[in-house]
Amino acid sequence: MPNGERTEVLQGTLDLMILQTLASLGPQHGYAVAARLEQVSGGALQLNMGTLYPGLTRLEARGLVSARWGQTDANRRARFYELTARGRRALEQERSQWFRMAGIMARVLE
């Protein structure tokens, strides 16, 4: 983790991070999504469930993910979230917008 600091999730990026995680790993329960985001960020992102679950619920309401009950590796009951076809299309669109905006910001900050 850079300088040992946590990083706040930028407004509007949580959905993109969740969609990308589910696209990369397949169906996951919320805790596994949070753990993966912490892992790939080198510990800089540590999402609490009060942040993550509203995002998952919002994505489910928009039809971008589906949810089902299942068992975790620790044999606990949990909701597993999976990207829908609509979610895959939205992910590609949001990724494109993100890379475009990141390029613009890089040019502005030079």
CSV table of N, CA and C in Angstrom, one decimal:
chain,number,residue,atom,x,y,z
A,1,MET,N,0.9,-1.2,0.0
A,1,MET,CA,0.0,0.0,0.0
A,1,MET,C,0.9,1.2,0.0
A,2,PRO,N,0.7,2.1,-0.9
A,2,PRO,CA,1.5,3.3,-1.0
A,2,PRO,C,1.5,4.2,0.2
A,3,ASN,N,2.6,4.4,0.8
A,3,ASN,CA,2.7,5.3,2.0
A,3,ASN,C,1.8,4.8,3.1
A,4,GLY,N,1.3,3.6,3.1
A,4,GLY,CA,0.5,3.0,4.1
A,4,GLY,C,-0.9,3.7,4.3
A,5,GLU,N,-1.3,4.4,3.3
A,5,GLU,CA,-2.6,5.2,3.3
A,5,GLU,C,-3.7,4.4,2.6
A,6,ARG,N,-4.8,4.5,3.2
A,6,ARG,CA,-6.0,4.0,2.6
A,6,ARG,C,-6.5,5.0,1.6
A,7,THR,N,-7.2,4.6,0.5
A,7,THR,CA,-7.7,5.5,-0.5
A,7,THR,C,-9.2,5.4,-0.5
A,8,GLU,N,-9.8,6.6,-0.5
A,8,GLU,CA,-11.3,6.6,-0.6
A,8,GLU,C,-11.7,6.2,-2.0
A,9,VAL,N,-12.8,5.6,-2.1
A,9,VAL,CA,-13.4,5.3,-3.4
A,9,VAL,C,-13.9,6.5,-4.1
A,10,LEU,N,-13.4,6.8,-5.3
A,10,LEU,CA,-13.9,8.0,-6.0
A,10,LEU,C,-15.3,7.9,-6.3
A,11,GLN,N,-16.1,9.0,-6.3
A,11,GLN,CA,-17.5,9.0,-6.6
A,11,GLN,C,-17.7,8.4,-8.0
A,12,GLY,N,-18.6,7.4,-8.1
A,12,GLY,CA,-18.9,6.8,-9.4
A,12,GLY,C,-18.0,5.7,-9.8
A,13,THR,N,-17.1,5.3,-9.0
A,13,THR,CA,-16.2,4.2,-9.4
A,13,THR,C,-16.5,2.8,-8.8
A,14,LEU,N,-17.3,2.8,-7.7
A,14,LEU,CA,-17.6,1.6,-7.0
A,14,LEU,C,-18.2,0.6,-8.0
A,15,ASP,N,-19.3,1.0,-8.7
A,15,ASP,CA,-20.0,0.1,-9.6
A,15,ASP,C,-19.0,-0.5,-10.6
A,16,LEU,N,-18.2,0.3,-11.2
A,16,LEU,CA,-17.2,-0.2,-12.2
A,16,LEU,C,-16.3,-1.2,-11.5
A,17,MET,N,-15.8,-0.9,-10.3
A,17,MET,CA,-14.9,-1.9,-9.7
A,17,MET,C,-15.6,-3.2,-9.4
A,18,ILE,N,-16.8,-3.2,-8.9
A,18,ILE,CA,-17.6,-4.4,-8.7
A,18,ILE,C,-17.8,-5.2,-9.9
A,19,LEU,N,-18.3,-4.5,-11.0
A,19,LEU,CA,-18.5,-5.2,-12.3
A,19,LEU,C,-17.2,-5.8,-12.8
A,20,GLN,N,-16.1,-5.1,-12.7
A,20,GLN,CA,-14.9,-5.7,-13.2
A,20,GLN,C,-14.4,-6.9,-12.4
A,21,THR,N,-14.6,-6.8,-11.1
A,21,THR,CA,-14.3,-7.9,-10.2
A,21,THR,C,-15.1,-9.2,-10.5
A,22,LEU,N,-16.4,-9.0,-10.7
A,22,LEU,CA,-17.2,-10.1,-11.1
A,22,LEU,C,-16.9,-10.7,-12.5
A,23,ALA,N,-16.6,-9.8,-13.4
A,23,ALA,CA,-16.2,-10.2,-14.7
A,23,ALA,C,-14.9,-11.1,-14.7
A,24,SER,N,-14.0,-10.7,-13.8
A,24,SER,CA,-12.7,-11.4,-13.7
A,24,SER,C,-12.8,-12.7,-12.9
A,25,LEU,N,-13.6,-12.7,-11.9
A,25,LEU,CA,-13.6,-13.9,-11.0
A,25,LEU,C,-14.8,-14.8,-11.1
A,26,GLY,N,-15.9,-14.3,-11.8
A,26,GLY,CA,-17.1,-15.0,-11.9
A,26,GLY,C,-17.9,-14.8,-10.6
A,27,PRO,N,-19.0,-15.6,-10.4
A,27,PRO,CA,-19.8,-15.4,-9.2
A,27,PRO,C,-19.1,-15.3,-7.9
A,28,GLN,N,-19.4,-14.3,-7.1
A,28,GLN,CA,-18.7,-14.1,-5.8
A,28,GLN,C,-19.7,-13.6,-4.8
A,29,HIS,N,-19.4,-13.9,-3.5
A,29,HIS,CA,-20.2,-13.2,-2.5
A,29,HIS,C,-19.6,-11.9,-2.1
A,30,GLY,N,-20.3,-11.0,-1.4
A,30,GLY,CA,-19.8,-9.7,-1.2
A,30,GLY,C,-18.5,-9.6,-0.5
A,31,TYR,N,-18.3,-10.4,0.5
A,31,TYR,CA,-17.0,-10.4,1.2
A,31,TYR,C,-15.8,-10.7,0.3
A,32,ALA,N,-16.0,-11.7,-0.6
A,32,ALA,CA,-15.0,-12.0,-1.6
A,32,ALA,C,-14.7,-10.9,-2.5
A,33,VAL,N,-15.7,-10.1,-2.9
A,33,VAL,CA,-15.5,-9.0,-3.8
A,33,VAL,C,-14.7,-7.9,-3.1
A,34,ALA,N,-15.0,-7.6,-1.8
A,34,ALA,CA,-14.3,-6.7,-1.0
A,34,ALA,C,-12.8,-7.1,-0.8
A,35,ALA,N,-12.6,-8.4,-0.5
A,35,ALA,CA,-11.3,-8.9,-0.3
A,35,ALA,C,-10.5,-8.8,-1.6
A,36,ARG,N,-11.1,-9.1,-2.8
A,36,ARG,CA,-10.3,-9.0,-4.0
A,36,ARG,C,-9.9,-7.5,-4.3
A,37,LEU,N,-10.8,-6.6,-4.1
A,37,LEU,CA,-10.5,-5.2,-4.3
A,37,LEU,C,-9.4,-4.7,-3.4
A,38,GLU,N,-9.4,-5.2,-2.2
A,38,GLU,CA,-8.3,-4.9,-1.2
A,38,GLU,C,-7.0,-5.5,-1.7
A,39,GLN,N,-7.1,-6.7,-2.2
A,39,GLN,CA,-5.9,-7.4,-2.7
A,39,GLN,C,-5.3,-6.7,-3.9
A,40,VAL,N,-6.1,-6.4,-4.9
A,40,VAL,CA,-5.5,-5.8,-6.1
A,40,VAL,C,-5.1,-4.4,-5.9
A,41,SER,N,-5.6,-3.7,-4.9
A,41,SER,CA,-5.2,-2.3,-4.6
A,41,SER,C,-4.0,-2.3,-3.7
A,42,GLY,N,-3.5,-3.4,-3.3
A,42,GLY,CA,-2.3,-3.5,-2.4
A,42,GLY,C,-2.7,-3.0,-1.0
A,43,GLY,N,-4.0,-3.2,-0.6
A,43,GLY,CA,-4.5,-2.8,0.7
A,43,GLY,C,-5.0,-1.4,0.8
A,44,ALA,N,-4.9,-0.6,-0.3
A,44,ALA,CA,-5.3,0.8,-0.3
A,44,ALA,C,-6.8,1.0,-0.2
A,45,LEU,N,-7.5,0.0,-0.8
A,45,LEU,CA,-9.0,0.0,-0.8
A,45,LEU,C,-9.5,-1.0,0.2
A,46,GLN,N,-10.1,-0.5,1.2
A,46,GLN,CA,-10.7,-1.4,2.2
A,46,GLN,C,-12.2,-1.0,2.4
A,47,LEU,N,-13.0,-1.7,1.6
A,47,LEU,CA,-14.4,-1.4,1.6
A,47,LEU,C,-15.1,-2.0,2.8
A,48,ASN,N,-16.0,-1.2,3.4
A,48,ASN,CA,-16.8,-1.8,4.5
A,48,ASN,C,-18.1,-2.3,3.8
A,49,MET,N,-18.8,-3.2,4.5
A,49,MET,CA,-20.0,-3.8,3.9
A,49,MET,C,-21.1,-2.7,3.7
A,50,GLY,N,-21.1,-1.7,4.5
A,50,GLY,CA,-22.0,-0.6,4.4
A,50,GLY,C,-21.9,0.2,3.1
A,51,THR,N,-20.7,0.1,2.5
A,51,THR,CA,-20.4,0.7,1.2
A,51,THR,C,-20.7,-0.3,0.1
A,52,LEU,N,-20.2,-1.5,0.3
A,52,LEU,CA,-20.3,-2.5,-0.8
A,52,LEU,C,-21.7,-3.0,-1.1
A,53,TYR,N,-22.4,-3.4,0.0
A,53,TYR,CA,-23.7,-4.0,-0.3
A,53,TYR,C,-24.7,-3.1,-0.9
A,54,PRO,N,-24.8,-1.8,-0.6
A,54,PRO,CA,-25.7,-0.9,-1.4
A,54,PRO,C,-25.3,-0.9,-2.9
A,55,GLY,N,-24.0,-0.9,-3.2
A,55,GLY,CA,-23.5,-1.0,-4.6
A,55,GLY,C,-24.0,-2.2,-5.2
A,56,LEU,N,-23.9,-3.4,-4.6
A,56,LEU,CA,-24.4,-4.6,-5.2
A,56,LEU,C,-25.9,-4.6,-5.4
A,57,THR,N,-26.6,-4.1,-4.4
A,57,THR,CA,-28.1,-4.0,-4.5
A,57,THR,C,-28.5,-3.1,-5.6
A,58,ARG,N,-27.7,-1.9,-5.8
A,58,ARG,CA,-28.0,-1.0,-6.9
A,58,ARG,C,-27.8,-1.7,-8.2
A,59,LEU,N,-26.7,-2.4,-8.4
A,59,LEU,CA,-26.4,-3.1,-9.6
A,59,LEU,C,-27.4,-4.2,-9.9
A,60,GLU,N,-27.9,-4.9,-8.9
A,60,GLU,CA,-28.9,-5.9,-9.0
A,60,GLU,C,-30.2,-5.2,-9.5
A,61,ALA,N,-30.6,-4.1,-8.9
A,61,ALA,CA,-31.8,-3.4,-9.3
A,61,ALA,C,-31.8,-2.9,-10.7
A,62,ARG,N,-30.6,-2.6,-11.2
A,62,ARG,CA,-30.4,-2.1,-12.6
A,62,ARG,C,-30.3,-3.3,-13.6
A,63,GLY,N,-30.3,-4.5,-13.1
A,63,GLY,CA,-30.2,-5.7,-13.9
A,63,GLY,C,-28.8,-6.0,-14.4
A,64,LEU,N,-27.8,-5.4,-13.8
A,64,LEU,CA,-26.4,-5.6,-14.2
A,64,LEU,C,-25.8,-6.8,-13.5
A,65,VAL,N,-26.3,-7.2,-12.4
A,65,VAL,CA,-25.9,-8.4,-11.7
A,65,VAL,C,-27.1,-9.2,-11.3
A,66,SER,N,-27.0,-10.5,-11.1
A,66,SER,CA,-28.0,-11.3,-10.6
A,66,SER,C,-27.5,-11.9,-9.3
A,67,ALA,N,-28.4,-12.3,-8.4
A,67,ALA,CA,-27.9,-12.8,-7.1
A,67,ALA,C,-28.7,-14.1,-6.8
A,68,ARG,N,-28.0,-15.0,-6.1
A,68,ARG,CA,-28.6,-16.2,-5.6
A,68,ARG,C,-28.0,-16.6,-4.3
A,69,TRP,N,-28.7,-17.4,-3.5
A,69,TRP,CA,-28.1,-17.8,-2.2
A,69,TRP,C,-27.3,-19.1,-2.5
A,70,GLY,N,-26.2,-19.2,-1.8
A,70,GLY,CA,-25.3,-20.3,-1.9
A,70,GLY,C,-24.5,-20.5,-0.6
A,71,GLN,N,-23.5,-21.4,-0.7
A,71,GLN,CA,-22.6,-21.7,0.4
A,71,GLN,C,-21.2,-21.2,0.1
A,72,THR,N,-20.6,-20.6,1.1
A,72,THR,CA,-19.2,-20.1,0.9
A,72,THR,C,-18.3,-21.3,1.1
A,73,ASP,N,-17.0,-21.1,0.9
A,73,ASP,CA,-16.0,-22.2,1.2
A,73,ASP,C,-16.0,-22.5,2.6
A,74,ALA,N,-16.3,-21.6,3.5
A,74,ALA,CA,-16.4,-21.8,4.9
A,74,ALA,C,-17.7,-22.4,5.4
A,75,ASN,N,-18.5,-22.8,4.4
A,75,ASN,CA,-19.8,-23.5,4.6
A,75,ASN,C,-20.8,-22.5,5.3
A,76,ARG,N,-20.8,-21.2,4.9
A,76,ARG,CA,-21.7,-20.3,5.4
A,76,ARG,C,-22.7,-19.9,4.3
A,77,ARG,N,-23.9,-19.5,4.6
A,77,ARG,CA,-24.9,-19.1,3.6
A,77,ARG,C,-24.6,-17.7,3.2
A,78,ALA,N,-24.6,-17.4,1.9
A,78,ALA,CA,-24.3,-16.0,1.5
A,78,ALA,C,-24.9,-15.8,0.1
A,79,ARG,N,-25.1,-14.6,-0.2
A,79,ARG,CA,-25.6,-14.2,-1.6
A,79,ARG,C,-24.5,-14.1,-2.5
A,80,PHE,N,-24.5,-14.8,-3.6
A,80,PHE,CA,-23.5,-14.8,-4.7
A,80,PHE,C,-24.0,-13.9,-5.8
A,81,TYR,N,-23.2,-13.0,-6.3
A,81,TYR,CA,-23.5,-12.1,-7.3
A,81,TYR,C,-22.8,-12.5,-8.6
A,82,GLU,N,-23.5,-12.3,-9.7
A,82,GLU,CA,-22.9,-12.7,-11.0
A,82,GLU,C,-23.3,-11.7,-12.0
A,83,LEU,N,-22.4,-11.4,-12.9
A,83,LEU,CA,-22.6,-10.4,-14.0
A,83,LEU,C,-23.7,-11.0,-15.0
A,84,THR,N,-24.6,-10.2,-15.4
A,84,THR,CA,-25.6,-10.5,-16.4
A,84,THR,C,-25.0,-10.1,-17.8
A,85,ALA,N,-25.7,-10.5,-18.8
A,85,ALA,CA,-25.3,-10.0,-20.2
A,85,ALA,C,-25.4,-8.5,-20.2
A,86,ARG,N,-26.4,-8.0,-19.7
A,86,ARG,CA,-26.5,-6.5,-19.6
A,86,ARG,C,-25.4,-5.9,-18.8
A,87,GLY,N,-25.0,-6.5,-17.8
A,87,GLY,CA,-23.9,-6.1,-16.9
A,87,GLY,C,-22.6,-6.1,-17.7
A,88,ARG,N,-22.4,-7.1,-18.5
A,88,ARG,CA,-21.1,-7.2,-19.4
A,88,ARG,C,-21.1,-6.0,-20.3
A,89,ARG,N,-22.2,-5.7,-21.0
A,89,ARG,CA,-22.3,-4.6,-21.9
A,89,ARG,C,-22.0,-3.2,-21.1
A,90,ALA,N,-22.6,-3.1,-20.0
A,90,ALA,CA,-22.4,-1.9,-19.2
A,90,ALA,C,-21.0,-1.8,-18.7
A,91,LEU,N,-20.3,-2.9,-18.4
A,91,LEU,CA,-18.9,-2.9,-18.0
A,91,LEU,C,-18.1,-2.3,-19.1
A,92,GLU,N,-18.3,-2.9,-20.3
A,92,GLU,CA,-17.5,-2.4,-21.5
A,92,GLU,C,-17.6,-0.9,-21.7
A,93,GLN,N,-18.9,-0.5,-21.6
A,93,GLN,CA,-19.1,1.0,-21.8
A,93,GLN,C,-18.5,1.8,-20.7
A,94,GLU,N,-18.6,1.4,-19.5
A,94,GLU,CA,-18.0,2.2,-18.4
A,94,GLU,C,-16.5,2.1,-18.4
A,95,ARG,N,-15.9,1.0,-18.8
A,95,ARG,CA,-14.5,0.9,-18.9
A,95,ARG,C,-14.0,1.9,-20.0
A,96,SER,N,-14.7,1.9,-21.1
A,96,SER,CA,-14.3,2.8,-22.1
A,96,SER,C,-14.4,4.3,-21.7
A,97,GLN,N,-15.4,4.7,-21.0
A,97,GLN,CA,-15.6,6.0,-20.5
A,97,GLN,C,-14.5,6.3,-19.4
A,98,TRP,N,-14.2,5.4,-18.6
A,98,TRP,CA,-13.1,5.6,-17.6
A,98,TRP,C,-11.8,5.8,-18.2
A,99,PHE,N,-11.4,5.0,-19.2
A,99,PHE,CA,-10.1,5.2,-19.8
A,99,PHE,C,-10.0,6.5,-20.6
A,100,ARG,N,-11.1,6.9,-21.2
A,100,ARG,CA,-11.2,8.2,-21.9
A,100,ARG,C,-11.0,9.3,-20.9
A,101,MET,N,-11.7,9.3,-19.8
A,101,MET,CA,-11.6,10.3,-18.8
A,101,MET,C,-10.2,10.3,-18.1
A,102,ALA,N,-9.6,9.2,-17.9
A,102,ALA,CA,-8.3,9.1,-17.3
A,102,ALA,C,-7.3,9.7,-18.3
A,103,GLY,N,-7.4,9.5,-19.6
A,103,GLY,CA,-6.5,10.1,-20.6
A,103,GLY,C,-6.7,11.6,-20.6
A,104,ILE,N,-7.9,12.1,-20.5
A,104,ILE,CA,-8.1,13.5,-20.4
A,104,ILE,C,-7.4,14.1,-19.2
A,105,MET,N,-7.7,13.5,-18.0
A,105,MET,CA,-7.1,14.0,-16.8
A,105,MET,C,-5.5,14.0,-16.9
A,106,ALA,N,-5.0,12.9,-17.4
A,106,ALA,CA,-3.5,12.9,-17.6
A,106,ALA,C,-3.0,14.1,-18.4
A,107,ARG,N,-3.7,14.4,-19.5
A,107,ARG,CA,-3.3,15.5,-20.3
A,107,ARG,C,-3.4,16.8,-19.6
A,108,VAL,N,-4.5,17.0,-18.8
A,108,VAL,CA,-4.8,18.2,-18.1
A,108,VAL,C,-3.7,18.4,-17.0
A,109,LEU,N,-3.3,17.3,-16.3
A,109,LEU,CA,-2.4,17.4,-15.2
A,109,LEU,C,-0.9,17.5,-15.6
A,110,GLU,N,-0.6,17.3,-16.9
A,110,GLU,CA,0.8,17.4,-17.4
A,110,GLU,C,1.3,18.8,-17.4
